[in-house]
Amino acid sequence: MIWQRLMQKKMMLKINWNFSKKNNLTDSLDVEKKLNVKKANDQNLIKKSNIDSKTNNSFYYWIGGLFVVFSISLVLFLLKRKSATKKYPLTENKVVEVSNPSDDDALSINELFQLAMKDDHSFYYQFIKTFKDFDKTLLKINPTIKISDVEFCAFVKLNMHTKQIATIKKMTVGAVEAKKHRIRKKLNINSDENMYIWMSRL
């Protein structure tokens, strides 16, 4: 009986010891598990912050790149515009004198200008009536010149600026500049010579 009690006590001690060992092991596993979860969370946060910083950096690079491209485009546009004004130095404050023939049925320059601004179909007829030899002179220089080119030259002779011609003919400013360039070639006008002054001499 004593021996049985001793054995039971021993057994109880062994069970308690195993139970406490198991609890310690479970506790240490829980601690280890919590540490691993914390490490994983920390690593995820670090990765996320790295991704966020890379995204922010790439955003700033895109913004910087767009700014550089915009700046270069603006500079090129301004340089092109400046060279165009040097090539054709006629501005609003520099007016070319247009001689007005004193014919009874000829319209004044102002009346021709108003007809042109309204895109009136009688403009070309009235212009040729006022400046009788204008089209003939142009045809002598280049017999293949079109009526639309002669009409365009009439606008230039009336000292109309590129924007005004573009508005009348419903063209872009670039298209008007291109047409001026083609007419220069057709009429052999030097690139350093002002087209407006050249037309005013006809």
mmCIF file with all atom_site columns, C-alpha atoms in Angstrom:
data_model
loop_
_atom_site.group_PDB
_atom_site.id
_atom_site.type_symbol
_atom_site.label_atom_id
_atom_site.label_alt_id
_atom_site.label_comp_id
_atom_site.label_asym_id
_atom_site.label_entity_id
_atom_site.label_seq_id
_atom_site.pdbx_PDB_ins_code
_atom_site.Cartn_x
_atom_site.Cartn_y
_atom_site.Cartn_z
_atom_site.occupancy
_atom_site.B_iso_or_equiv
_atom_site.pdbx_formal_charge
_atom_site.auth_seq_id
_atom_site.auth_comp_id
_atom_site.auth_asym_id
_atom_site.auth_atom_id
_atom_site.pdbx_PDB_model_num
ATOM 1   C CA . MET A 1 1   ? 0.000   0.000   0.000    1.00 0.00 ? 1   MET A CA 1
ATOM 2   C CA . ILE A 1 2   ? 2.731   2.403   0.816    1.00 0.00 ? 2   ILE A CA 1
ATOM 3   C CA . TRP A 1 3   ? 4.395   1.229   -2.248   1.00 0.00 ? 3   TRP A CA 1
ATOM 4   C CA . GLN A 1 4   ? 1.251   1.895   -4.258   1.00 0.00 ? 4   GLN A CA 1
ATOM 5   C CA . ARG A 1 5   ? 0.979   5.353   -2.773   1.00 0.00 ? 5   ARG A CA 1
ATOM 6   C CA . LEU A 1 6   ? 4.573   5.973   -3.599   1.00 0.00 ? 6   LEU A CA 1
ATOM 7   C CA . MET A 1 7   ? 3.995   4.791   -7.115   1.00 0.00 ? 7   MET A CA 1
ATOM 8   C CA . GLN A 1 8   ? 0.906   6.950   -7.442   1.00 0.00 ? 8   GLN A CA 1
ATOM 9   C CA . LYS A 1 9   ? 2.836   9.933   -6.101   1.00 0.00 ? 9   LYS A CA 1
ATOM 10  C CA . LYS A 1 10  ? 5.654   9.210   -8.474   1.00 0.00 ? 10  LYS A CA 1
ATOM 11  C CA . MET A 1 11  ? 3.179   8.858   -11.292  1.00 0.00 ? 11  MET A CA 1
ATOM 12  C CA . MET A 1 12  ? 1.512   12.127  -10.319  1.00 0.00 ? 12  MET A CA 1
ATOM 13  C CA . LEU A 1 13  ? 4.839   13.885  -10.199  1.00 0.00 ? 13  LEU A CA 1
ATOM 14  C CA . LYS A 1 14  ? 5.719   12.464  -13.591  1.00 0.00 ? 14  LYS A CA 1
ATOM 15  C CA . ILE A 1 15  ? 2.340   13.546  -15.027  1.00 0.00 ? 15  ILE A CA 1
ATOM 16  C CA . ASN A 1 16  ? 2.706   17.035  -13.491  1.00 0.00 ? 16  ASN A CA 1
ATOM 17  C CA . TRP A 1 17  ? 6.251   17.259  -14.773  1.00 0.00 ? 17  TRP A CA 1
ATOM 18  C CA . ASN A 1 18  ? 5.151   16.139  -18.282  1.00 0.00 ? 18  ASN A CA 1
ATOM 19  C CA . PHE A 1 19  ? 2.222   18.552  -18.150  1.00 0.00 ? 19  PHE A CA 1
ATOM 20  C CA . SER A 1 20  ? 4.432   21.465  -17.069  1.00 0.00 ? 20  SER A CA 1
ATOM 21  C CA . LYS A 1 21  ? 6.993   20.496  -19.743  1.00 0.00 ? 21  LYS A CA 1
ATOM 22  C CA . LYS A 1 22  ? 4.197   20.400  -22.298  1.00 0.00 ? 22  LYS A CA 1
ATOM 23  C CA . ASN A 1 23  ? 2.911   23.825  -21.126  1.00 0.00 ? 23  ASN A CA 1
ATOM 24  C CA . ASN A 1 24  ? 6.427   25.230  -21.285  1.00 0.00 ? 24  ASN A CA 1
ATOM 25  C CA . LEU A 1 25  ? 6.879   23.753  -24.733  1.00 0.00 ? 25  LEU A CA 1
ATOM 26  C CA . THR A 1 26  ? 3.489   25.150  -25.836  1.00 0.00 ? 26  THR A CA 1
ATOM 27  C CA . ASP A 1 27  ? 4.348   28.527  -24.334  1.00 0.00 ? 27  ASP A CA 1
ATOM 28  C CA . SER A 1 28  ? 7.735   28.578  -26.063  1.00 0.00 ? 28  SER A CA 1
ATOM 29  C CA . LEU A 1 29  ? 6.070   27.521  -29.358  1.00 0.00 ? 29  LEU A CA 1
ATOM 30  C CA . ASP A 1 30  ? 3.488   30.317  -28.904  1.00 0.00 ? 30  ASP A CA 1
ATOM 31  C CA . VAL A 1 31  ? 6.260   32.819  -28.247  1.00 0.00 ? 31  VAL A CA 1
ATOM 32  C CA . GLU A 1 32  ? 8.201   31.526  -31.267  1.00 0.00 ? 32  GLU A CA 1
ATOM 33  C CA . LYS A 1 33  ? 5.068   31.676  -33.391  1.00 0.00 ? 33  LYS A CA 1
ATOM 34  C CA . LYS A 1 34  ? 4.342   35.245  -32.254  1.00 0.00 ? 34  LYS A CA 1
ATOM 35  C CA . LEU A 1 35  ? 7.939   36.238  -33.027  1.00 0.00 ? 35  LEU A CA 1
ATOM 36  C CA . ASN A 1 36  ? 7.714   34.696  -36.494  1.00 0.00 ? 36  ASN A CA 1
ATOM 37  C CA . VAL A 1 37  ? 4.404   36.464  -37.161  1.00 0.00 ? 37  VAL A CA 1
ATOM 38  C CA . LYS A 1 38  ? 5.927   39.762  -35.966  1.00 0.00 ? 38  LYS A CA 1
ATOM 39  C CA . LYS A 1 39  ? 8.992   39.211  -38.180  1.00 0.00 ? 39  LYS A CA 1
ATOM 40  C CA . ALA A 1 40  ? 6.772   38.439  -41.176  1.00 0.00 ? 40  ALA A CA 1
ATOM 41  C CA . ASN A 1 41  ? 4.690   41.558  -40.507  1.00 0.00 ? 41  ASN A CA 1
ATOM 42  C CA . ASP A 1 42  ? 7.837   43.655  -40.168  1.00 0.00 ? 42  ASP A CA 1
ATOM 43  C CA . GLN A 1 43  ? 9.193   42.244  -43.434  1.00 0.00 ? 43  GLN A CA 1
ATOM 44  C CA . ASN A 1 44  ? 5.868   42.927  -45.160  1.00 0.00 ? 44  ASN A CA 1
ATOM 45  C CA . LEU A 1 45  ? 5.913   46.507  -43.867  1.00 0.00 ? 45  LEU A CA 1
ATOM 46  C CA . ILE A 1 46  ? 9.497   46.966  -45.092  1.00 0.00 ? 46  ILE A CA 1
ATOM 47  C CA . LYS A 1 47  ? 8.601   45.523  -48.518  1.00 0.00 ? 47  LYS A CA 1
ATOM 48  C CA . LYS A 1 48  ? 5.498   47.714  -48.700  1.00 0.00 ? 48  LYS A CA 1
ATOM 49  C CA . SER A 1 49  ? 7.457   50.830  -47.756  1.00 0.00 ? 49  SER A CA 1
ATOM 50  C CA . ASN A 1 50  ? 10.103  49.923  -50.383  1.00 0.00 ? 50  ASN A CA 1
ATOM 51  C CA . ILE A 1 51  ? 7.396   49.490  -53.021  1.00 0.00 ? 51  ILE A CA 1
ATOM 52  C CA . ASP A 1 52  ? 5.757   52.763  -51.961  1.00 0.00 ? 52  ASP A CA 1
ATOM 53  C CA . SER A 1 53  ? 9.063   54.619  -52.118  1.00 0.00 ? 53  SER A CA 1
ATOM 54  C CA . LYS A 1 54  ? 9.810   53.104  -55.555  1.00 0.00 ? 54  LYS A CA 1
ATOM 55  C CA . THR A 1 55  ? 6.339   54.090  -56.756  1.00 0.00 ? 55  THR A CA 1
ATOM 56  C CA . ASN A 1 56  ? 6.814   57.618  -55.399  1.00 0.00 ? 56  ASN A CA 1
ATOM 57  C CA . ASN A 1 57  ? 10.259  57.819  -56.997  1.00 0.00 ? 57  ASN A CA 1
ATOM 58  C CA . SER A 1 58  ? 8.948   56.633  -60.371  1.00 0.00 ? 58  SER A CA 1
ATOM 59  C CA . PHE A 1 59  ? 6.087   59.161  -60.117  1.00 0.00 ? 59  PHE A CA 1
ATOM 60  C CA . TYR A 1 60  ? 8.587   61.951  -59.492  1.00 0.00 ? 60  TYR A CA 1
ATOM 61  C CA . TYR A 1 61  ? 10.741  60.725  -62.381  1.00 0.00 ? 61  TYR A CA 1
ATOM 62  C CA . TRP A 1 62  ? 7.694   60.822  -64.695  1.00 0.00 ? 62  TRP A CA 1
ATOM 63  C CA . ILE A 1 63  ? 6.754   64.315  -63.551  1.00 0.00 ? 63  ILE A CA 1
ATOM 64  C CA . GLY A 1 64  ? 10.356  65.468  -63.977  1.00 0.00 ? 64  GLY A CA 1
ATOM 65  C CA . GLY A 1 65  ? 10.565  63.893  -67.435  1.00 0.00 ? 65  GLY A CA 1
ATOM 66  C CA . LEU A 1 66  ? 7.325   65.497  -68.557  1.00 0.00 ? 66  LEU A CA 1
ATOM 67  C CA . PHE A 1 67  ? 8.534   68.854  -67.266  1.00 0.00 ? 67  PHE A CA 1
ATOM 68  C CA . VAL A 1 68  ? 11.806  68.513  -69.199  1.00 0.00 ? 68  VAL A CA 1
ATOM 69  C CA . VAL A 1 69  ? 9.985   67.518  -72.416  1.00 0.00 ? 69  VAL A CA 1
ATOM 70  C CA . PHE A 1 70  ? 7.523   70.405  -71.999  1.00 0.00 ? 70  PHE A CA 1
ATOM 71  C CA . SER A 1 71  ? 10.362  72.861  -71.356  1.00 0.00 ? 71  SER A CA 1
ATOM 72  C CA . ILE A 1 72  ? 12.318  71.720  -74.414  1.00 0.00 ? 72  ILE A CA 1
ATOM 73  C CA . SER A 1 73  ? 9.180   71.891  -76.579  1.00 0.00 ? 73  SER A CA 1
ATOM 74  C CA . LEU A 1 74  ? 8.429   75.401  -75.338  1.00 0.00 ? 74  LEU A CA 1
ATOM 75  C CA . VAL A 1 75  ? 11.991  76.575  -76.030  1.00 0.00 ? 75  VAL A CA 1
ATOM 76  C CA . LEU A 1 76  ? 11.936  75.062  -79.535  1.00 0.00 ? 76  LEU A CA 1
ATOM 77  C CA . PHE A 1 77  ? 8.544   76.643  -80.231  1.00 0.00 ? 77  PHE A CA 1
ATOM 78  C CA . LEU A 1 78  ? 9.761   80.066  -79.090  1.00 0.00 ? 78  LEU A CA 1
ATOM 79  C CA . LEU A 1 79  ? 12.976  79.745  -81.133  1.00 0.00 ? 79  LEU A CA 1
ATOM 80  C CA . LYS A 1 80  ? 10.998  78.740  -84.224  1.00 0.00 ? 80  LYS A CA 1
ATOM 81  C CA . ARG A 1 81  ? 8.613   81.620  -83.695  1.00 0.00 ? 81  ARG A CA 1
ATOM 82  C CA . LYS A 1 82  ? 11.511  84.036  -83.230  1.00 0.00 ? 82  LYS A CA 1
ATOM 83  C CA . SER A 1 83  ? 13.205  82.815  -86.415  1.00 0.00 ? 83  SER A CA 1
ATOM 84  C CA . ALA A 1 84  ? 9.913   83.159  -88.304  1.00 0.00 ? 84  ALA A CA 1
ATOM 85  C CA . THR A 1 85  ? 9.607   86.788  -87.234  1.00 0.00 ? 85  THR A CA 1
ATOM 86  C CA . LYS A 1 86  ? 13.199  87.391  -88.316  1.00 0.00 ? 86  LYS A CA 1
ATOM 87  C CA . LYS A 1 87  ? 12.469  85.765  -91.664  1.00 0.00 ? 87  LYS A CA 1
ATOM 88  C CA . TYR A 1 88  ? 9.307   87.812  -92.166  1.00 0.00 ? 88  TYR A CA 1
ATOM 89  C CA . PRO A 1 89  ? 9.905   90.923  -90.067  1.00 0.00 ? 89  PRO A CA 1
ATOM 90  C CA . LEU A 1 90  ? 6.629   92.627  -90.941  1.00 0.00 ? 90  LEU A CA 1
ATOM 91  C CA . THR A 1 91  ? 4.658   93.264  -87.778  1.00 0.00 ? 91  THR A CA 1
ATOM 92  C CA . GLU A 1 92  ? 1.530   95.202  -86.967  1.00 0.00 ? 92  GLU A CA 1
ATOM 93  C CA . ASN A 1 93  ? 3.461   98.395  -86.221  1.00 0.00 ? 93  ASN A CA 1
ATOM 94  C CA . LYS A 1 94  ? 5.458   98.132  -89.464  1.00 0.00 ? 94  LYS A CA 1
ATOM 95  C CA . VAL A 1 95  ? 3.013   98.871  -92.281  1.00 0.00 ? 95  VAL A CA 1
ATOM 96  C CA . VAL A 1 96  ? 3.870   98.618  -95.965  1.00 0.00 ? 96  VAL A CA 1
ATOM 97  C CA . GLU A 1 97  ? 2.514   101.410 -98.088  1.00 0.00 ? 97  GLU A CA 1
ATOM 98  C CA . VAL A 1 98  ? 0.034   100.190 -100.702 1.00 0.00 ? 98  VAL A CA 1
ATOM 99  C CA . SER A 1 99  ? -0.519  102.547 -103.575 1.00 0.00 ? 99  SER A CA 1
ATOM 100 C CA . ASN A 1 100 ? -4.141  103.079 -104.484 1.00 0.00 ? 100 ASN A CA 1
ATOM 101 C CA . PRO A 1 101 ? -4.798  103.790 -108.171 1.00 0.00 ? 101 PRO A CA 1
ATOM 102 C CA . SER A 1 102 ? -7.034  106.782 -108.748 1.00 0.00 ? 102 SER A CA 1
ATOM 103 C CA . ASP A 1 103 ? -9.537  105.113 -111.052 1.00 0.00 ? 103 ASP A CA 1
ATOM 104 C CA . ASP A 1 104 ? -13.203 106.088 -110.822 1.00 0.00 ? 104 ASP A CA 1
ATOM 105 C CA . ASP A 1 105 ? -14.571 102.540 -110.592 1.00 0.00 ? 105 ASP A CA 1
ATOM 106 C CA . ALA A 1 106 ? -11.705 101.189 -108.466 1.00 0.00 ? 106 ALA A CA 1
ATOM 107 C CA . LEU A 1 107 ? -12.385 100.508 -104.796 1.00 0.00 ? 107 LEU A CA 1
ATOM 108 C CA . SER A 1 108 ? -10.268 101.965 -102.044 1.00 0.00 ? 108 SER A CA 1
ATOM 109 C CA . ILE A 1 109 ? -7.787  99.773  -100.140 1.00 0.00 ? 109 ILE A CA 1
ATOM 110 C CA . ASN A 1 110 ? -10.037 99.918  -97.090  1.00 0.00 ? 110 ASN A CA 1
ATOM 111 C CA . GLU A 1 111 ? -13.051 98.698  -99.091  1.00 0.00 ? 111 GLU A CA 1
ATOM 112 C CA . LEU A 1 112 ? -11.004 95.857  -100.607 1.00 0.00 ? 112 LEU A CA 1
ATOM 113 C CA . PHE A 1 113 ? -9.779  94.940  -97.142  1.00 0.00 ? 113 PHE A CA 1
ATOM 114 C CA . GLN A 1 114 ? -13.364 94.814  -95.852  1.00 0.00 ? 114 GLN A CA 1
ATOM 115 C CA . LEU A 1 115 ? -14.442 92.607  -98.787  1.00 0.00 ? 115 LEU A CA 1
ATOM 116 C CA . ALA A 1 116 ? -11.542 90.259  -98.063  1.00 0.00 ? 116 ALA A CA 1
ATOM 117 C CA . MET A 1 117 ? -12.340 90.092  -94.330  1.00 0.00 ? 117 MET A CA 1
ATOM 118 C CA . LYS A 1 118 ? -15.941 89.115  -95.179  1.00 0.00 ? 118 LYS A CA 1
ATOM 119 C CA . ASP A 1 119 ? -14.609 86.474  -97.634  1.00 0.00 ? 119 ASP A CA 1
ATOM 120 C CA . ASP A 1 120 ? -16.815 88.123  -100.259 1.00 0.00 ? 120 ASP A CA 1
ATOM 121 C CA . HIS A 1 121 ? -16.781 86.352  -103.651 1.00 0.00 ? 121 HIS A CA 1
ATOM 122 C CA . SER A 1 122 ? -16.445 89.681  -105.468 1.00 0.00 ? 122 SER A CA 1
ATOM 123 C CA . PHE A 1 123 ? -13.141 90.438  -103.697 1.00 0.00 ? 123 PHE A CA 1
ATOM 124 C CA . TYR A 1 124 ? -10.892 88.982  -106.418 1.00 0.00 ? 124 TYR A CA 1
ATOM 125 C CA . TYR A 1 125 ? -12.800 90.707  -109.230 1.00 0.00 ? 125 TYR A CA 1
ATOM 126 C CA . GLN A 1 126 ? -12.715 94.073  -107.402 1.00 0.00 ? 126 GLN A CA 1
ATOM 127 C CA . PHE A 1 127 ? -9.032  93.638  -106.530 1.00 0.00 ? 127 PHE A CA 1
ATOM 128 C CA . ILE A 1 128 ? -8.080  92.968  -110.174 1.00 0.00 ? 128 ILE A CA 1
ATOM 129 C CA . LYS A 1 129 ? -10.205 95.966  -111.179 1.00 0.00 ? 129 LYS A CA 1
ATOM 130 C CA . THR A 1 130 ? -8.281  98.126  -108.722 1.00 0.00 ? 130 THR A CA 1
ATOM 131 C CA . PHE A 1 131 ? -4.816  96.684  -109.432 1.00 0.00 ? 131 PHE A CA 1
ATOM 132 C CA . LYS A 1 132 ? -5.137  95.960  -113.152 1.00 0.00 ? 132 LYS A CA 1
ATOM 133 C CA . ASP A 1 133 ? -1.675  94.568  -113.884 1.00 0.00 ? 133 ASP A CA 1
ATOM 134 C CA . PHE A 1 134 ? -1.204  92.628  -110.653 1.00 0.00 ? 134 PHE A CA 1
ATOM 135 C CA . ASP A 1 135 ? -2.277  89.207  -111.966 1.00 0.00 ? 135 ASP A CA 1
ATOM 136 C CA . LYS A 1 136 ? -0.566  89.767  -115.331 1.00 0.00 ? 136 LYS A CA 1
ATOM 137 C CA . THR A 1 137 ? 2.716   90.572  -113.597 1.00 0.00 ? 137 THR A CA 1
ATOM 138 C CA . LEU A 1 138 ? 2.491   87.414  -111.502 1.00 0.00 ? 138 LEU A CA 1
ATOM 139 C CA . LEU A 1 139 ? 1.639   85.340  -114.596 1.00 0.00 ? 139 LEU A CA 1
ATOM 140 C CA . LYS A 1 140 ? 4.699   86.764  -116.375 1.00 0.00 ? 140 LYS A CA 1
ATOM 141 C CA . ILE A 1 141 ? 6.905   85.605  -113.498 1.00 0.00 ? 141 ILE A CA 1
ATOM 142 C CA . ASN A 1 142 ? 5.263   82.160  -113.388 1.00 0.00 ? 142 ASN A CA 1
ATOM 143 C CA . PRO A 1 143 ? 2.677   81.243  -116.065 1.00 0.00 ? 143 PRO A CA 1
ATOM 144 C CA . THR A 1 144 ? 1.586   78.152  -114.074 1.00 0.00 ? 144 THR A CA 1
ATOM 145 C CA . ILE A 1 145 ? 0.481   80.116  -110.991 1.00 0.00 ? 145 ILE A CA 1
ATOM 146 C CA . LYS A 1 146 ? -3.093  79.358  -109.901 1.00 0.00 ? 146 LYS A CA 1
ATOM 147 C CA . ILE A 1 147 ? -5.894  81.869  -109.288 1.00 0.00 ? 147 ILE A CA 1
ATOM 148 C CA . SER A 1 148 ? -5.972  80.815  -105.620 1.00 0.00 ? 148 SER A CA 1
ATOM 149 C CA . ASP A 1 149 ? -2.273  81.756  -105.394 1.00 0.00 ? 149 ASP A CA 1
ATOM 150 C CA . VAL A 1 150 ? -2.963  85.130  -107.031 1.00 0.00 ? 150 VAL A CA 1
ATOM 151 C CA . GLU A 1 151 ? -5.783  85.728  -104.544 1.00 0.00 ? 151 GLU A CA 1
ATOM 152 C CA . PHE A 1 152 ? -3.406  84.814  -101.723 1.00 0.00 ? 152 PHE A CA 1
ATOM 153 C CA . CYS A 1 153 ? -0.865  87.291  -103.111 1.00 0.00 ? 153 CYS A CA 1
ATOM 154 C CA . ALA A 1 154 ? -3.658  89.890  -103.166 1.00 0.00 ? 154 ALA A CA 1
ATOM 155 C CA . PHE A 1 155 ? -4.110  89.355  -99.409  1.00 0.00 ? 155 PHE A CA 1
ATOM 156 C CA . VAL A 1 156 ? -0.384  89.872  -98.930  1.00 0.00 ? 156 VAL A CA 1
ATOM 157 C CA . LYS A 1 157 ? -0.469  93.019  -101.107 1.00 0.00 ? 157 LYS A CA 1
ATOM 158 C CA . LEU A 1 158 ? -3.245  94.364  -98.866  1.00 0.00 ? 158 LEU A CA 1
ATOM 159 C CA . ASN A 1 159 ? -0.822  93.855  -95.975  1.00 0.00 ? 159 ASN A CA 1
ATOM 160 C CA . MET A 1 160 ? -2.915  91.164  -94.266  1.00 0.00 ? 160 MET A CA 1
ATOM 161 C CA . HIS A 1 161 ? -1.110  89.227  -91.592  1.00 0.00 ? 161 HIS A CA 1
ATOM 162 C CA . THR A 1 162 ? -0.909  85.459  -91.414  1.00 0.00 ? 162 THR A CA 1
ATOM 163 C CA . LYS A 1 163 ? -3.616  85.167  -88.733  1.00 0.00 ? 163 LYS A CA 1
ATOM 164 C CA . GLN A 1 164 ? -6.013  87.341  -90.730  1.00 0.00 ? 164 GLN A CA 1
ATOM 165 C CA . ILE A 1 165 ? -5.484  85.256  -93.886  1.00 0.00 ? 165 ILE A CA 1
ATOM 166 C CA . ALA A 1 166 ? -5.933  82.058  -91.853  1.00 0.00 ? 166 ALA A CA 1
ATOM 167 C CA . THR A 1 167 ? -9.242  83.377  -90.480  1.00 0.00 ? 167 THR A CA 1
ATOM 168 C CA . ILE A 1 168 ? -10.540 84.431  -93.906  1.00 0.00 ? 168 ILE A CA 1
ATOM 169 C CA . LYS A 1 169 ? -9.570  81.207  -95.701  1.00 0.00 ? 169 LYS A CA 1
ATOM 170 C CA . LYS A 1 170 ? -10.417 78.987  -92.700  1.00 0.00 ? 170 LYS A CA 1
ATOM 171 C CA . MET A 1 171 ? -6.894  77.579  -92.604  1.00 0.00 ? 171 MET A CA 1
ATOM 172 C CA . THR A 1 172 ? -4.426  77.054  -89.815  1.00 0.00 ? 172 THR A CA 1
ATOM 173 C CA . VAL A 1 173 ? -1.603  79.538  -89.335  1.00 0.00 ? 173 VAL A CA 1
ATOM 174 C CA . GLY A 1 174 ? 0.844   76.750  -90.238  1.00 0.00 ? 174 GLY A CA 1
ATOM 175 C CA . ALA A 1 175 ? -0.997  76.089  -93.520  1.00 0.00 ? 175 ALA A CA 1
ATOM 176 C CA . VAL A 1 176 ? -0.859  79.802  -94.393  1.00 0.00 ? 176 VAL A CA 1
ATOM 177 C CA . GLU A 1 177 ? 2.892   79.874  -93.653  1.00 0.00 ? 177 GLU A CA 1
ATOM 178 C CA . ALA A 1 178 ? 3.368   76.794  -95.852  1.00 0.00 ? 178 ALA A CA 1
ATOM 179 C CA . LYS A 1 179 ? 1.399   78.434  -98.678  1.00 0.00 ? 179 LYS A CA 1
ATOM 180 C CA . LYS A 1 180 ? 3.521   81.584  -98.345  1.00 0.00 ? 180 LYS A CA 1
ATOM 181 C CA . HIS A 1 181 ? 6.615   79.419  -98.655  1.00 0.00 ? 181 HIS A CA 1
ATOM 182 C CA . ARG A 1 182 ? 5.271   77.667  -101.797 1.00 0.00 ? 182 ARG A CA 1
ATOM 183 C CA . ILE A 1 183 ? 4.355   81.015  -103.388 1.00 0.00 ? 183 ILE A CA 1
ATOM 184 C CA . ARG A 1 184 ? 7.841   82.340  -102.584 1.00 0.00 ? 184 ARG A CA 1
ATOM 185 C CA . LYS A 1 185 ? 9.277   79.400  -104.531 1.00 0.00 ? 185 LYS A CA 1
ATOM 186 C CA . LYS A 1 186 ? 6.864   79.859  -107.446 1.00 0.00 ? 186 LYS A CA 1
ATOM 187 C CA . LEU A 1 187 ? 7.657   83.572  -107.713 1.00 0.00 ? 187 LEU A CA 1
ATOM 188 C CA . ASN A 1 188 ? 11.408  83.197  -106.991 1.00 0.00 ? 188 ASN A CA 1
ATOM 189 C CA . ILE A 1 189 ? 11.271  85.516  -103.968 1.00 0.00 ? 189 ILE A CA 1
ATOM 190 C CA . ASN A 1 190 ? 14.475  85.233  -101.944 1.00 0.00 ? 190 ASN A CA 1
ATOM 191 C CA . SER A 1 191 ? 14.072  83.933  -98.399  1.00 0.00 ? 191 SER A CA 1
ATOM 192 C CA . ASP A 1 192 ? 15.809  87.017  -96.981  1.00 0.00 ? 192 ASP A CA 1
ATOM 193 C CA . GLU A 1 193 ? 13.425  89.369  -98.825  1.00 0.00 ? 193 GLU A CA 1
ATOM 194 C CA . ASN A 1 194 ? 10.207  90.495  -97.157  1.00 0.00 ? 194 ASN A CA 1
ATOM 195 C CA . MET A 1 195 ? 7.264   89.107  -99.142  1.00 0.00 ? 195 MET A CA 1
ATOM 196 C CA . TYR A 1 196 ? 5.010   92.035  -98.181  1.00 0.00 ? 196 TYR A CA 1
ATOM 197 C CA . ILE A 1 197 ? 7.470   94.625  -99.502  1.00 0.00 ? 197 ILE A CA 1
ATOM 198 C CA . TRP A 1 198 ? 8.021   92.561  -102.632 1.00 0.00 ? 198 TRP A CA 1
ATOM 199 C CA . MET A 1 199 ? 4.248   92.426  -103.312 1.00 0.00 ? 199 MET A CA 1
ATOM 200 C CA . SER A 1 200 ? 3.839   96.137  -102.622 1.00 0.00 ? 200 SER A CA 1
ATOM 201 C CA . ARG A 1 201 ? 6.213   96.881  -105.522 1.00 0.00 ? 201 ARG A CA 1
ATOM 202 C CA . LEU A 1 202 ? 3.969   95.121  -108.072 1.00 0.00 ? 202 LEU A CA 1
#
